[in-house]
Short mmCIF file of C-alpha atoms and ligand atoms in Angstrom, two decimals:
data_model
loop_
_atom_site.label_atom_id
_atom_site.label_comp_id
_atom_site.label_asym_id
_atom_site.label_seq_id
_atom_site.Cartn_x
_atom_site.Cartn_y
_atom_site.Cartn_z
CA MET A 1 98.19 98.86 85.82
CA ALA A 2 96.50 98.68 89.23
CA THR A 3 93.60 100.87 89.94
CA GLU A 4 92.83 99.95 93.42
CA ASN A 5 95.03 100.03 96.72
CA ILE A 6 97.61 102.55 95.39
CA TYR A 7 100.31 103.70 97.30
CA ILE A 8 102.42 106.62 96.28
CA LEU A 9 105.39 108.19 97.65
CA GLY A 10 105.78 111.90 97.39
CA ILE A 11 108.82 113.73 97.77
CA GLU A 12 109.28 117.60 98.44
CA SER A 13 112.71 119.58 98.25
CA SER A 14 111.94 122.81 96.65
CA CYS A 15 112.93 125.15 99.18
CA ASP A 16 114.09 124.46 102.70
CA ASP A 17 112.06 121.57 103.88
CA THR A 18 112.96 118.15 102.99
CA ALA A 19 109.72 116.05 103.01
CA ALA A 20 108.28 112.72 102.23
CA SER A 21 104.68 111.31 102.73
CA VAL A 22 102.95 107.89 101.63
CA ILE A 23 99.46 108.28 100.59
CA HIS A 24 97.15 105.37 100.23
CA ASN A 25 94.11 105.95 97.62
CA GLY A 26 94.07 109.59 98.71
CA SER A 27 94.48 108.93 102.55
CA ILE A 28 97.75 109.97 104.17
CA LEU A 29 99.67 107.30 105.81
CA SER A 30 102.74 109.27 106.84
CA ASN A 31 103.79 112.99 106.24
CA ILE A 32 107.42 113.67 107.46
CA VAL A 33 108.99 117.09 107.01
CA ALA A 34 112.65 117.87 108.40
CA ASN A 35 113.07 121.69 108.72
CA GLN A 36 116.43 123.17 108.15
CA LYS A 37 117.26 125.24 111.30
CA ILE A 38 120.53 126.48 109.61
CA HIS A 39 118.85 129.26 107.89
CA GLU A 40 117.74 131.04 110.96
CA ALA A 41 121.31 132.44 111.55
CA TYR A 42 121.21 134.13 108.03
CA GLY A 43 117.64 135.53 108.32
CA GLY A 44 116.74 133.85 104.89
CA VAL A 45 117.14 130.88 103.11
CA VAL A 46 120.94 130.34 101.73
CA PRO A 47 120.37 128.28 98.47
CA GLU A 48 123.71 126.45 98.58
CA LEU A 49 123.03 125.26 102.35
CA ALA A 50 119.69 124.23 101.46
CA SER A 51 120.73 121.78 98.65
CA ARG A 52 123.31 120.59 101.05
CA ALA A 53 121.06 119.78 103.79
CA HIS A 54 118.34 118.15 101.51
CA GLN A 55 121.18 115.59 100.64
CA GLN A 56 121.62 114.86 104.08
CA ASN A 57 118.06 114.74 105.02
CA ILE A 58 116.38 112.81 102.03
CA VAL A 59 117.55 109.22 102.63
CA PRO A 60 116.30 109.25 106.42
CA VAL A 61 113.34 111.22 105.41
CA VAL A 62 112.04 108.77 103.04
CA ASP A 63 112.89 105.98 105.08
CA GLN A 64 110.76 107.49 108.06
CA ALA A 65 108.01 107.96 105.77
CA LEU A 66 107.77 104.25 104.53
CA LYS A 67 108.50 103.09 108.25
CA LYS A 68 105.51 105.31 109.60
CA ALA A 69 103.28 104.10 106.69
CA ASN A 70 104.19 100.63 107.63
CA ILE A 71 105.11 99.57 104.00
CA THR A 72 107.84 98.71 102.04
CA LYS A 73 109.30 100.20 98.96
CA ASP A 74 108.28 97.37 96.91
CA GLN A 75 104.76 98.17 97.73
CA LEU A 76 104.87 101.43 96.10
CA HIS A 77 103.00 102.10 92.86
CA ALA A 78 104.72 105.48 91.72
CA ILE A 79 107.13 107.99 93.20
CA ALA A 80 105.87 111.66 92.97
CA PHE A 81 108.29 114.66 93.13
CA THR A 82 108.28 118.26 93.03
CA ARG A 83 109.69 119.31 89.69
CA GLY A 84 109.27 123.20 90.10
CA PRO A 85 108.98 126.09 91.03
CA GLY A 86 111.68 126.52 93.73
CA LEU A 87 115.57 126.63 94.30
CA MET A 88 117.28 124.87 91.32
CA GLY A 89 119.78 122.96 93.87
CA SER A 90 117.11 122.20 96.04
CA LEU A 91 114.75 120.74 93.52
CA LEU A 92 117.76 118.64 91.83
CA VAL A 93 118.26 116.80 95.08
CA GLY A 94 114.52 115.69 95.12
CA THR A 95 114.40 115.14 91.36
CA SER A 96 117.60 112.99 91.12
CA PHE A 97 116.51 111.00 94.01
CA ALA A 98 112.93 110.28 92.99
CA LYS A 99 114.35 109.49 89.33
CA SER A 100 116.59 106.85 90.89
CA LEU A 101 114.12 105.30 93.15
CA ALA A 102 111.55 104.98 90.34
CA TYR A 103 114.26 103.56 87.98
CA GLY A 104 115.43 101.06 90.76
CA LEU A 105 112.01 99.88 91.60
CA ASP A 106 110.79 99.87 87.88
CA ILE A 107 107.65 102.10 88.75
CA PRO A 108 106.31 105.18 87.26
CA LEU A 109 107.84 108.71 87.93
CA ILE A 110 105.45 111.69 88.27
CA ASP A 111 106.47 115.26 87.99
CA VAL A 112 104.31 117.67 90.22
CA ASN A 113 104.26 121.39 90.14
CA HIS A 114 104.71 122.87 93.66
CA MET A 115 102.16 125.27 93.42
CA GLN A 116 99.53 122.62 92.02
CA GLY A 117 100.31 120.85 95.29
CA HIS A 118 99.27 123.67 97.63
CA ILE A 119 96.08 123.81 95.64
CA LEU A 120 95.14 120.08 95.28
CA ALA A 121 96.22 119.47 99.07
CA HIS A 122 92.36 120.02 99.35
CA PHE A 123 91.62 116.97 97.81
CA ILE A 124 93.31 114.55 100.56
CA ASN A 125 91.03 112.70 102.33
CA GLU A 126 90.61 114.24 105.89
CA GLU A 127 87.67 113.67 108.28
CA GLY A 128 85.91 117.01 108.60
CA PHE A 129 87.34 118.74 105.53
CA ASN A 130 85.19 119.07 102.39
CA LYS A 131 86.77 119.10 98.90
CA PRO A 132 86.03 122.09 96.97
CA PRO A 133 83.65 121.64 93.99
CA PHE A 134 84.75 123.01 90.48
CA PRO A 135 84.99 125.59 89.58
CA PHE A 136 86.46 127.36 92.56
CA LEU A 137 89.14 129.91 93.34
CA ALA A 138 92.34 129.31 95.05
CA MET A 139 94.45 131.75 96.61
CA THR A 140 98.00 130.38 97.04
CA ILE A 141 99.78 132.58 99.70
CA SER A 142 103.42 131.57 100.65
CA GLY A 143 107.10 132.70 100.95
CA GLY A 144 107.75 132.49 97.23
CA HIS A 145 104.12 133.16 95.67
CA THR A 146 100.84 134.91 95.86
CA GLN A 147 98.34 134.04 93.32
CA ILE A 148 94.86 133.87 92.84
CA VAL A 149 93.77 130.83 90.66
CA LYS A 150 90.60 129.88 88.82
CA VAL A 151 90.51 125.85 89.06
CA ASP A 152 88.14 124.37 86.45
CA SER A 153 89.39 121.09 87.25
CA HIS A 154 92.28 119.04 88.92
CA PHE A 155 94.59 119.85 86.01
CA ASN A 156 92.93 122.79 84.33
CA MET A 157 93.93 125.92 86.21
CA THR A 158 94.40 129.44 85.25
CA VAL A 159 96.38 132.27 87.30
CA ILE A 160 94.04 135.21 87.15
CA GLY A 161 95.94 137.33 89.56
CA GLU A 162 99.31 137.31 91.10
CA THR A 163 102.18 139.55 92.64
CA ILE A 164 104.27 141.85 90.59
CA ASP A 165 106.99 142.13 93.13
CA ASP A 166 107.36 140.43 96.62
CA ALA A 167 105.41 137.26 97.91
CA VAL A 168 103.19 137.93 100.77
CA GLY A 169 105.36 135.60 103.03
CA GLU A 170 108.06 137.78 101.95
CA ALA A 171 106.02 140.86 103.18
CA PHE A 172 105.58 139.12 106.66
CA ASP A 173 109.20 137.84 106.84
CA LYS A 174 110.68 141.29 105.56
CA SER A 175 108.64 143.17 108.05
CA GLY A 176 109.62 140.95 110.74
CA LYS A 177 113.33 141.54 109.91
CA ILE A 178 112.75 145.21 110.26
CA LEU A 179 111.42 144.42 113.59
CA GLY A 180 114.24 142.44 114.70
CA LEU A 181 112.03 139.10 114.66
CA GLY A 182 113.58 135.65 113.81
CA TYR A 183 113.32 134.12 110.70
CA PRO A 184 110.67 133.22 109.22
CA ALA A 185 108.78 135.98 111.02
CA GLY A 186 105.12 135.13 109.80
CA PRO A 187 104.29 132.81 112.53
CA GLU A 188 105.83 135.27 115.09
CA ILE A 189 104.00 138.20 113.90
CA ASP A 190 100.49 136.22 113.98
CA LYS A 191 101.30 135.25 117.58
CA ARG A 192 101.89 138.94 118.55
CA ALA A 193 99.08 140.20 116.45
CA LYS A 194 96.65 138.48 118.48
CA LEU A 195 97.62 140.62 121.48
CA GLY A 196 97.74 143.86 119.82
CA ASN A 197 95.36 146.42 118.14
CA PRO A 198 95.23 145.94 114.34
CA LYS A 199 94.33 149.70 113.98
CA ALA A 200 96.87 151.02 116.03
CA PHE A 201 99.24 152.28 113.19
CA LYS A 202 97.70 152.87 109.64
CA PHE A 203 99.87 151.61 106.36
CA THR A 204 98.38 152.42 103.12
CA LYS A 205 97.46 149.70 100.76
CA PRO A 206 99.10 149.48 97.24
CA LYS A 207 97.19 150.56 94.48
CA VAL A 208 97.82 147.84 91.79
CA ASP A 209 95.32 147.39 88.72
CA GLY A 210 93.16 144.16 88.59
CA LEU A 211 93.82 141.27 90.42
CA ASN A 212 97.46 141.54 90.85
CA PHE A 213 99.31 142.18 94.10
CA SER A 214 102.41 144.13 95.45
CA PHE A 215 103.82 144.18 98.40
CA SER A 216 107.48 146.03 98.11
CA GLY A 217 105.79 149.23 98.77
CA LEU A 218 104.40 148.24 101.89
CA LYS A 219 107.70 146.81 103.17
CA THR A 220 109.34 150.11 102.55
CA ALA A 221 106.49 152.11 104.11
CA ILE A 222 107.30 149.94 107.28
CA LEU A 223 110.86 150.59 107.20
CA TYR A 224 110.44 154.16 107.10
CA PHE A 225 107.78 154.37 109.59
CA ILE A 226 109.96 152.51 112.06
CA GLN A 227 113.12 154.51 111.36
CA ASN A 228 111.16 157.68 112.20
CA GLU A 229 109.55 156.37 115.42
CA THR A 230 112.62 154.82 116.79
CA LYS A 231 114.53 158.17 115.93
CA ALA A 232 111.97 160.06 118.41
CA ASN A 233 111.76 157.02 121.04
CA PRO A 234 114.62 154.22 120.67
CA HIS A 235 112.34 152.02 122.59
CA PHE A 236 109.35 152.25 120.33
CA ILE A 237 109.61 148.94 118.70
CA ASP A 238 109.98 147.29 121.99
CA GLU A 239 106.85 149.27 123.69
CA ASN A 240 104.57 148.69 120.77
CA ILE A 241 105.58 145.34 119.14
CA ASN A 242 102.17 143.74 119.36
CA ASP A 243 100.35 146.69 118.02
CA ILE A 244 102.79 146.89 115.00
CA CYS A 245 102.33 143.35 114.28
CA ALA A 246 98.67 143.53 114.61
CA SER A 247 98.57 146.52 112.40
CA ILE A 248 100.81 144.77 109.81
CA GLN A 249 99.02 141.92 109.76
CA TYR A 250 95.70 143.73 109.44
CA THR A 251 97.01 145.66 106.31
CA ILE A 252 98.21 142.45 104.47
CA ILE A 253 95.13 140.64 105.10
CA GLY A 254 93.19 143.54 103.96
CA ILE A 255 95.14 143.53 100.66
CA LEU A 256 94.37 139.96 100.14
CA ILE A 257 90.75 140.05 101.05
CA ASP A 258 90.00 142.95 98.65
CA LYS A 259 91.44 141.04 95.63
CA LEU A 260 89.61 137.69 96.59
CA LYS A 261 86.52 139.74 96.78
CA MET A 262 87.34 141.32 93.33
CA ALA A 263 87.87 137.89 91.78
CA SER A 264 84.76 136.38 93.10
CA LYS A 265 82.75 139.28 91.90
CA GLN A 266 84.41 139.14 88.35
CA THR A 267 84.04 135.20 87.88
CA GLY A 268 81.08 134.64 89.95
CA ILE A 269 82.67 131.96 91.86
CA LYS A 270 81.92 131.84 95.70
CA HIS A 271 83.87 128.67 96.29
CA ILE A 272 87.21 129.97 97.82
CA ALA A 273 90.27 127.92 99.05
CA ILE A 274 93.67 128.97 100.36
CA GLY A 275 96.89 127.29 100.33
CA GLY A 276 100.65 127.83 100.99
CA GLY A 277 102.37 128.69 104.26
CA VAL A 278 100.74 132.01 104.88
CA SER A 279 97.46 130.25 105.04
CA ALA A 280 98.25 128.99 108.51
CA ASN A 281 97.92 132.67 109.66
CA SER A 282 94.96 132.98 112.11
CA GLY A 283 94.22 136.41 110.64
CA ILE A 284 93.61 135.33 107.24
CA ARG A 285 91.60 132.18 108.28
CA GLN A 286 89.20 134.20 110.27
CA ALA A 287 88.87 136.75 107.56
CA LEU A 288 87.89 133.96 105.17
CA LYS A 289 85.34 132.68 107.75
CA ASP A 290 84.03 136.07 108.08
CA GLY A 291 83.73 136.20 104.31
CA GLU A 292 80.99 133.27 104.46
CA LYS A 293 78.67 135.69 106.11
CA LYS A 294 79.65 138.87 104.46
CA PHE A 295 79.77 137.63 100.77
CA GLY A 296 78.23 134.34 100.92
CA TRP A 297 81.34 132.55 100.18
CA THR A 298 82.17 128.60 101.07
CA THR A 299 85.52 128.79 102.20
CA TYR A 300 88.15 125.73 102.26
CA ILE A 301 90.85 126.19 104.77
CA PRO A 302 93.58 123.34 104.72
CA LYS A 303 94.35 121.52 107.76
CA PHE A 304 97.40 123.12 109.44
CA GLU A 305 99.97 120.73 108.57
CA PHE A 306 99.06 120.97 104.79
CA THR A 307 99.61 124.57 104.67
CA THR A 308 103.50 125.09 104.79
CA ASP A 309 105.50 122.96 102.55
CA ASN A 310 105.05 119.44 102.94
CA ALA A 311 104.98 116.17 100.71
CA ALA A 312 101.43 114.83 101.45
CA MET A 313 100.37 117.82 99.00
CA ILE A 314 102.90 116.45 96.31
CA ALA A 315 101.79 112.66 96.90
CA ILE A 316 98.01 113.49 96.26
CA VAL A 317 98.63 115.37 93.10
CA GLY A 318 100.86 112.18 92.22
CA TYR A 319 97.76 110.01 92.97
CA LEU A 320 95.42 112.13 90.93
CA LYS A 321 98.18 111.86 88.11
CA TYR A 322 98.40 108.17 88.73
CA LEU A 323 94.72 107.77 87.94
CA GLU A 324 95.06 109.47 84.71
CA GLY A 325 98.17 107.39 83.51
CA ASP A 326 100.05 111.10 83.58
CA PHE A 327 103.72 109.94 83.86
CA ALA A 328 107.21 111.59 83.64
CA GLN A 329 110.03 110.24 81.66
CA GLN A 330 113.53 109.60 83.08
CA ASN A 331 114.79 112.83 81.13
CA VAL A 332 112.28 114.95 83.06
CA ALA A 333 114.28 118.16 84.25
CA ALA A 334 113.72 120.20 87.48
CA SER A 335 112.63 123.85 86.61
CA ALA A 336 112.92 126.59 88.84
CA ARG A 337 110.32 128.70 87.39
CA LEU A 338 107.81 126.00 86.28
CA LYS A 339 104.46 127.73 85.64
CA ILE A 340 100.90 126.19 86.74
O1 KG4 B 1 104.67 127.48 101.54
P1 KG4 B 1 105.58 127.93 102.53
O2 KG4 B 1 106.13 126.91 103.67
O3 KG4 B 1 106.98 127.91 101.66
C1 KG4 B 1 106.96 128.34 100.41
O4 KG4 B 1 106.76 127.62 99.43
O5 KG4 B 1 107.40 129.70 100.42
O6 KG4 B 1 105.42 129.11 103.16
C2 KG4 B 1 106.43 130.02 103.90
C3 KG4 B 1 106.08 131.15 104.41
C4 KG4 B 1 106.98 132.03 105.10
O7 KG4 B 1 107.02 133.35 104.63
C5 KG4 B 1 106.38 132.31 106.50
O8 KG4 B 1 106.62 133.34 107.00
C6 KG4 B 1 104.74 132.30 106.39
O9 KG4 B 1 104.69 131.35 105.14
N1 KG4 B 1 104.12 131.77 107.20
C7 KG4 B 1 103.27 132.46 107.94
C8 KG4 B 1 102.50 131.81 108.99
N2 KG4 B 1 103.12 130.58 108.93
C9 KG4 B 1 103.98 130.41 107.96
N3 KG4 B 1 102.87 133.93 107.75
C10 KG4 B 1 101.96 134.47 108.28
N4 KG4 B 1 101.40 133.75 109.50
C11 KG4 B 1 101.69 132.35 110.00
N5 KG4 B 1 101.15 131.79 110.93
ZN1 ZN B 2 105.05 126.24 99.36
#
């Protein structure tokens, strides 16, 4: 088995982004993502439409990734794909495609856990970005997950806290829906929050034991707050949108940072990384940076393009597994609820 000059193709199709990336010895040669605009009209991802769109996108996306990397498929050493967690119909498209390609090229197939991908994206070689030393804490914050993970080595990870209901990305998206913002609302709330007063409105933080999170109560509190206010003033949302967004974001970030502080104290670990779509949020990025001065943390914040779903994070896990000879068999099955 070759150990030098390794080219890995990564394929990601767990939700509504079809993505492919080629990585060479841990450095990105290409990172292509096709977003599925079709879901915007429905205010959320429609699983059946997502799998159909993956089916249409996957060949051109993989083709583009190879072209951009300036290699042919015969130069690949392995195919890495997202096995789960995610939407079953979406996962099946990437899984079946990866299996067929690996079989056709007679090269190893590597299964990747999507959440490990969000964490191990920190191990992509990127100028100006340090890799976290072990052990470190990783907070994965996305539309589907909210977890605090203790990472002892590349493949030895323990979830020490997670949401008991909604994910933090859902808290952003569902709040945005109440406010009449488009889907996904996270980036829009972030943009408006920059123009508003974070202390204009106060939302109580949920009381959840230990390192676990809960966001469904916050969503309900926001709904009742908006219903009450708009009864008194029908233009309340329009007149206060920036302050409302800033206050919601401030509350959500407070919840995340409180738990991170607790996790750092309990474990004694001060190296803190974030990953997942919500780590694109400017407020959480700033709060983490502030944690360096306030709590003595060293923080690891991914490059913007590796925060939301992408295949570079799948390819890097593929590369790390390739070095360990950790391959999947052709009978490997996609798993919607795959655990770390
Ligand atoms: O990781 P990701 O692309 O997909 C999942 O695996 O879920 O995360 C998508 C989530 C969405 O909920 C979206 O609203 C949120 O990430 N998001 C943000 C921002 N950018 C994306 N939330 C807050 N602020 C942002 N700037
Ligand atoms: Zn994700």
